[in-house]
C-alpha atoms as one frame of an Amber mdcrd trajectory, in Angstrom:
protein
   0.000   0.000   0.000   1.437   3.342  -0.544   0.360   5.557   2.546   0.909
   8.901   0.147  -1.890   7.742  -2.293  -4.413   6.514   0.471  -3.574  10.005
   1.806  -4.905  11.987  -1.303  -7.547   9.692  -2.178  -9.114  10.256   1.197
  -8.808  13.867   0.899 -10.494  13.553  -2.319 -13.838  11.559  -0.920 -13.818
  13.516   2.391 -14.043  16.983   0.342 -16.910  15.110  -1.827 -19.015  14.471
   1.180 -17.606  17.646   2.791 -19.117  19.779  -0.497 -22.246  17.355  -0.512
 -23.216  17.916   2.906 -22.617  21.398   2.807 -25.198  22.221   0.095 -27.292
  20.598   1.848 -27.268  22.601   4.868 -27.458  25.584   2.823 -30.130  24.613
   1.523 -32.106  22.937   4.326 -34.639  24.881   6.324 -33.687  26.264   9.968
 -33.496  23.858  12.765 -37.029  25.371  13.777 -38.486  23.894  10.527 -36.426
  21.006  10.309 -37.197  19.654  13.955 -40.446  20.687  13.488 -41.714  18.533
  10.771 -38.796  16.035  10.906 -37.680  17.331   7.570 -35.332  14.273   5.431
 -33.554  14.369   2.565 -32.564  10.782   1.105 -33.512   8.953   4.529 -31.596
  11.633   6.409 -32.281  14.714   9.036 -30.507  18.021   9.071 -28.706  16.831
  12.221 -27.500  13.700  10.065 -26.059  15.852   7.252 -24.346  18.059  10.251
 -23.058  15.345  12.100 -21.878  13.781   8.652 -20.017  17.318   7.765 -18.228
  17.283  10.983 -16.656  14.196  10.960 -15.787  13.940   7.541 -14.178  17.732
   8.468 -12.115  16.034  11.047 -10.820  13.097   8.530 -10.320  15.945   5.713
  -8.072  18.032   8.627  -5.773  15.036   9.639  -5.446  13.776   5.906  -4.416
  17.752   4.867  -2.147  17.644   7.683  -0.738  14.313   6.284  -0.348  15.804
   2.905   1.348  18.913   3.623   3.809  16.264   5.389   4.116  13.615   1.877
   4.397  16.947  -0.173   6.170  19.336   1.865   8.742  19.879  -0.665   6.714
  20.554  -3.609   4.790  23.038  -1.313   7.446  24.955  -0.636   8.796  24.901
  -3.879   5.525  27.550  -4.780   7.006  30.060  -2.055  10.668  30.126  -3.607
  11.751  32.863  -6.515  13.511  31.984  -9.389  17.072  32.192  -7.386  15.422
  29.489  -5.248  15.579  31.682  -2.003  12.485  31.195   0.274   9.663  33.944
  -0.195   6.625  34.129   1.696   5.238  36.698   0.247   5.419  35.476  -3.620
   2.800  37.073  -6.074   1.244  34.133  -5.874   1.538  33.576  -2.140  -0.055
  37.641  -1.736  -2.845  36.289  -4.730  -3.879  33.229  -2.571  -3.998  35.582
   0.505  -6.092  38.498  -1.292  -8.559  36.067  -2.324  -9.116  34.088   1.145
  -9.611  37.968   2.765 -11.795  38.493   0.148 -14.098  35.493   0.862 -13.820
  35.948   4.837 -14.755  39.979   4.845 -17.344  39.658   1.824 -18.940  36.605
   4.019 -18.779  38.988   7.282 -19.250  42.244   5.933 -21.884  40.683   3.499
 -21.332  43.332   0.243 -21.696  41.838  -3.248 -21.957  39.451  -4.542 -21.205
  37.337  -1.304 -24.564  39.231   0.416 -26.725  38.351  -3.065 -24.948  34.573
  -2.407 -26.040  34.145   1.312 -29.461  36.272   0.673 -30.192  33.619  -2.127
 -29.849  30.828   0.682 -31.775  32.119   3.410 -34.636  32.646   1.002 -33.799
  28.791  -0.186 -34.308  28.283   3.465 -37.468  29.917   4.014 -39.013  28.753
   1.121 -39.448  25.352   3.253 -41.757  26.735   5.682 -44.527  27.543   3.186
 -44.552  23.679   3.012 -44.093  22.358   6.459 -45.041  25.055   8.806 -43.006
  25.934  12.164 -43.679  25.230  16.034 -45.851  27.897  17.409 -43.718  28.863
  19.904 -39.626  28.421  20.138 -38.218  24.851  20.725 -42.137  23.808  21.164
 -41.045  19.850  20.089 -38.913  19.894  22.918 -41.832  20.728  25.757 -42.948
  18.076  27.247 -47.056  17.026  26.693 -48.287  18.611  29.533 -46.489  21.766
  29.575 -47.001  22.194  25.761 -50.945  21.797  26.377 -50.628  24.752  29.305
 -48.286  26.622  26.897 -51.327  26.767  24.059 -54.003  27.211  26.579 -55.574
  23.699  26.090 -57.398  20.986  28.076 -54.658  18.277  29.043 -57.150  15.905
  29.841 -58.943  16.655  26.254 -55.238  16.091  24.651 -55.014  12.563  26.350
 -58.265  11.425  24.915 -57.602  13.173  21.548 -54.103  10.998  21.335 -55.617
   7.618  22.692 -58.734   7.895  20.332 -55.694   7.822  17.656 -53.959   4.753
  19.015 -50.796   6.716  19.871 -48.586   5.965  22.934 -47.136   8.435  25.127
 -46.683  10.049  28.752 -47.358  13.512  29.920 -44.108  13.975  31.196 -42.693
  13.177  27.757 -41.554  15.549  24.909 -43.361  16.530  21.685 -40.730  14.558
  19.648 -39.899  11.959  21.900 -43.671  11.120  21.044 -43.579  11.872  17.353
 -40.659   9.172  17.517 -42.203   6.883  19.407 -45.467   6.958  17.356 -43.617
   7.760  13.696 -44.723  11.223  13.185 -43.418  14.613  13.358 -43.874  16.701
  16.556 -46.046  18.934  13.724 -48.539  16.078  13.062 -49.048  15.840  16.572
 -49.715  19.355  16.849 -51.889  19.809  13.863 -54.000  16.584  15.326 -54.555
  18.647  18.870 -54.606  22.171  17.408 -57.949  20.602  15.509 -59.844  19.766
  18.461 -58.984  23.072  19.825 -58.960  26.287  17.021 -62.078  27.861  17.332
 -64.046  27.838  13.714 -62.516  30.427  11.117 -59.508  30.901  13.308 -56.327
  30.502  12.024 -53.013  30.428  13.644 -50.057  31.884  12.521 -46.547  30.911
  14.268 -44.640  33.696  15.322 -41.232  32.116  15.495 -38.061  32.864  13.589
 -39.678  36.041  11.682 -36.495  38.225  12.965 -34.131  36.233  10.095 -36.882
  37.039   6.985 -37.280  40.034   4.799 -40.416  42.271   5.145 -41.683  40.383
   2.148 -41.394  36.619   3.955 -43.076  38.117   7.280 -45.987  39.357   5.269
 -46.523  36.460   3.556 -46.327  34.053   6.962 -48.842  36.768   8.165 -50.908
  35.807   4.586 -51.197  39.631   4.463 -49.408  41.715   1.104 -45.963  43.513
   2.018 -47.373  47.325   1.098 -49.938  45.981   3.780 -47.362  44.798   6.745
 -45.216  47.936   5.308 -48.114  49.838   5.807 -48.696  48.278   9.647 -45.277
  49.032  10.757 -45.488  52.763   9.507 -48.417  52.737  11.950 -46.096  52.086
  14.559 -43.570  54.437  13.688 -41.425  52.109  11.735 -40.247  52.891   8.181
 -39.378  49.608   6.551 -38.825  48.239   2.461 -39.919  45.294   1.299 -36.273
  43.706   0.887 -35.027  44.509   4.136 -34.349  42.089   7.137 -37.382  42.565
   9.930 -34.467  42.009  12.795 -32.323  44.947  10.568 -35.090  47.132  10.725
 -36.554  46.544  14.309 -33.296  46.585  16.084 -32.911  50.186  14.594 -35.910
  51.428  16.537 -34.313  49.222  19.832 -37.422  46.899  19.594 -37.089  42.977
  18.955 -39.188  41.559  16.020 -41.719  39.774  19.074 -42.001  43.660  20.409
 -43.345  44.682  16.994 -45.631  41.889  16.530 -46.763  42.695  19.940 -47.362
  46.365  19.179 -49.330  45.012  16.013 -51.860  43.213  17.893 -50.408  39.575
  17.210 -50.155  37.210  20.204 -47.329  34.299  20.087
């Protein structure tokens, strides 16, 4: 076996699943969605795909360090001028740096076309929750039956009977996913089977959760109201706001967090 070709060819497959995994986390809804609805892609969660990028981001660390050990030579061979004297700083040394900057301060700084790159995925990511909905409060799959019932202002006794007319097992004391798991449903299934029994006739709810991350546009349409309308709402309120910007952005610049606002508006979470 030759230990210097195992050594590349493992840095080869690790970047593959390394690049795999990563578009799909950039393209998978947030964690709120994702836990929510037990959202899969090929037989596998979000947390899958993260735990998957990790480790093979591990293996692809020790098999670079291996490589820069096999190939140290021909490494340094790229920092030398044509006198063969060691140079850091070549022009292609101060090329390789300019463009790593580049890619670190564009990705903080967010200017384009690194913001119209990351702005493209968080609309990717939002897109999901037209489809599978989110928990209608923060980290709801993780309360457990009875608190989540007190939490929504319903009848715990009236949720036992609603969840044993439907054969599913369970105990009060357990979580919203820890019963979706147990039964083979999402946490969301659960609550769409209670939230039935319990939503008055024409009501509708709307979850409140993770609006401070979407534009204007995405809030309005998670409120099923038109942007000029939520635009027009927040002006109400004293807020000036476009139909492109961030909600957080545009709160935090009146010191008010995006529940405050919603508050103000009249919507409870």
């Amino acid at each position: 076996m030759n230990l210097k070709k195992i050594t590349s060819l493992t840095m080869l497959l690790s970047m593959f699943f390394m690049i795999f995994t990563g578009l799909i986390l950039f393209i998978a809804p947030p964690g709120r969605v994702a836990n929510w609805s037990n959202w899969q892609i090929l037989g596998l969660s979000k947390h899958d795909y993260a735990y998957i990028h990790s480790t093979f981001m591990v293996l692809f660390i020790i098999m670079t360090i291996l490589h820069l050990f096999y190939n140290w030579k021909p490494i340094t061979s790229y920092m030398r001028n044509s006198l063969k004297q060691m140079v850091v700083f070549t022009k292609d040394m101060l090329v390789a740096v300019v463009l790593t900057l580049l890619f670190l301060i564009g990705s903080i700084v967010q200017f384009p076309p690194f913001s119209n790159f990351l702005s493209f995925g968080d609309s990717l990511k939002n897109s999901w929750e037209k489809d599978y909905g989110t928990a209608p409060y923060s980290h709801a799959e993780l309360s457990s039956l009875k608190n989540f019932a007190k939490q929504q202002g319903y009848d715990l006794t009236k949720c036992e009977e609603i969840l044993k007319t439907n054969n599913f097992r369970y105990e009060t004391s357990q979580s919203l996913a820890q019963i979706a798991a147990i039964n083979g449903v999402s946490p969301q299934y659960l609550f769409d089977l209670l939230s039935k029994s319990f939503q008055k006739e024409g009501e509708k709810t709307i979850p409140l959760t993770g609006l401070g991350r979407k534009t204007i546009t995405e809030v309005a349409q998670t409120l099923q109201i038109t942007p000029e309308e939520f635009i027009s709402q927040l002006k109400s309120i004293g807020i000036e706001a476009q139909a492109d910007e961030k909600f957080k952005s545009v709160v935090e610049k009146y010191d008010l967090s995006p529940m405050d606002v919603m508050t103000k508006l009249g919507y409870k979470k």
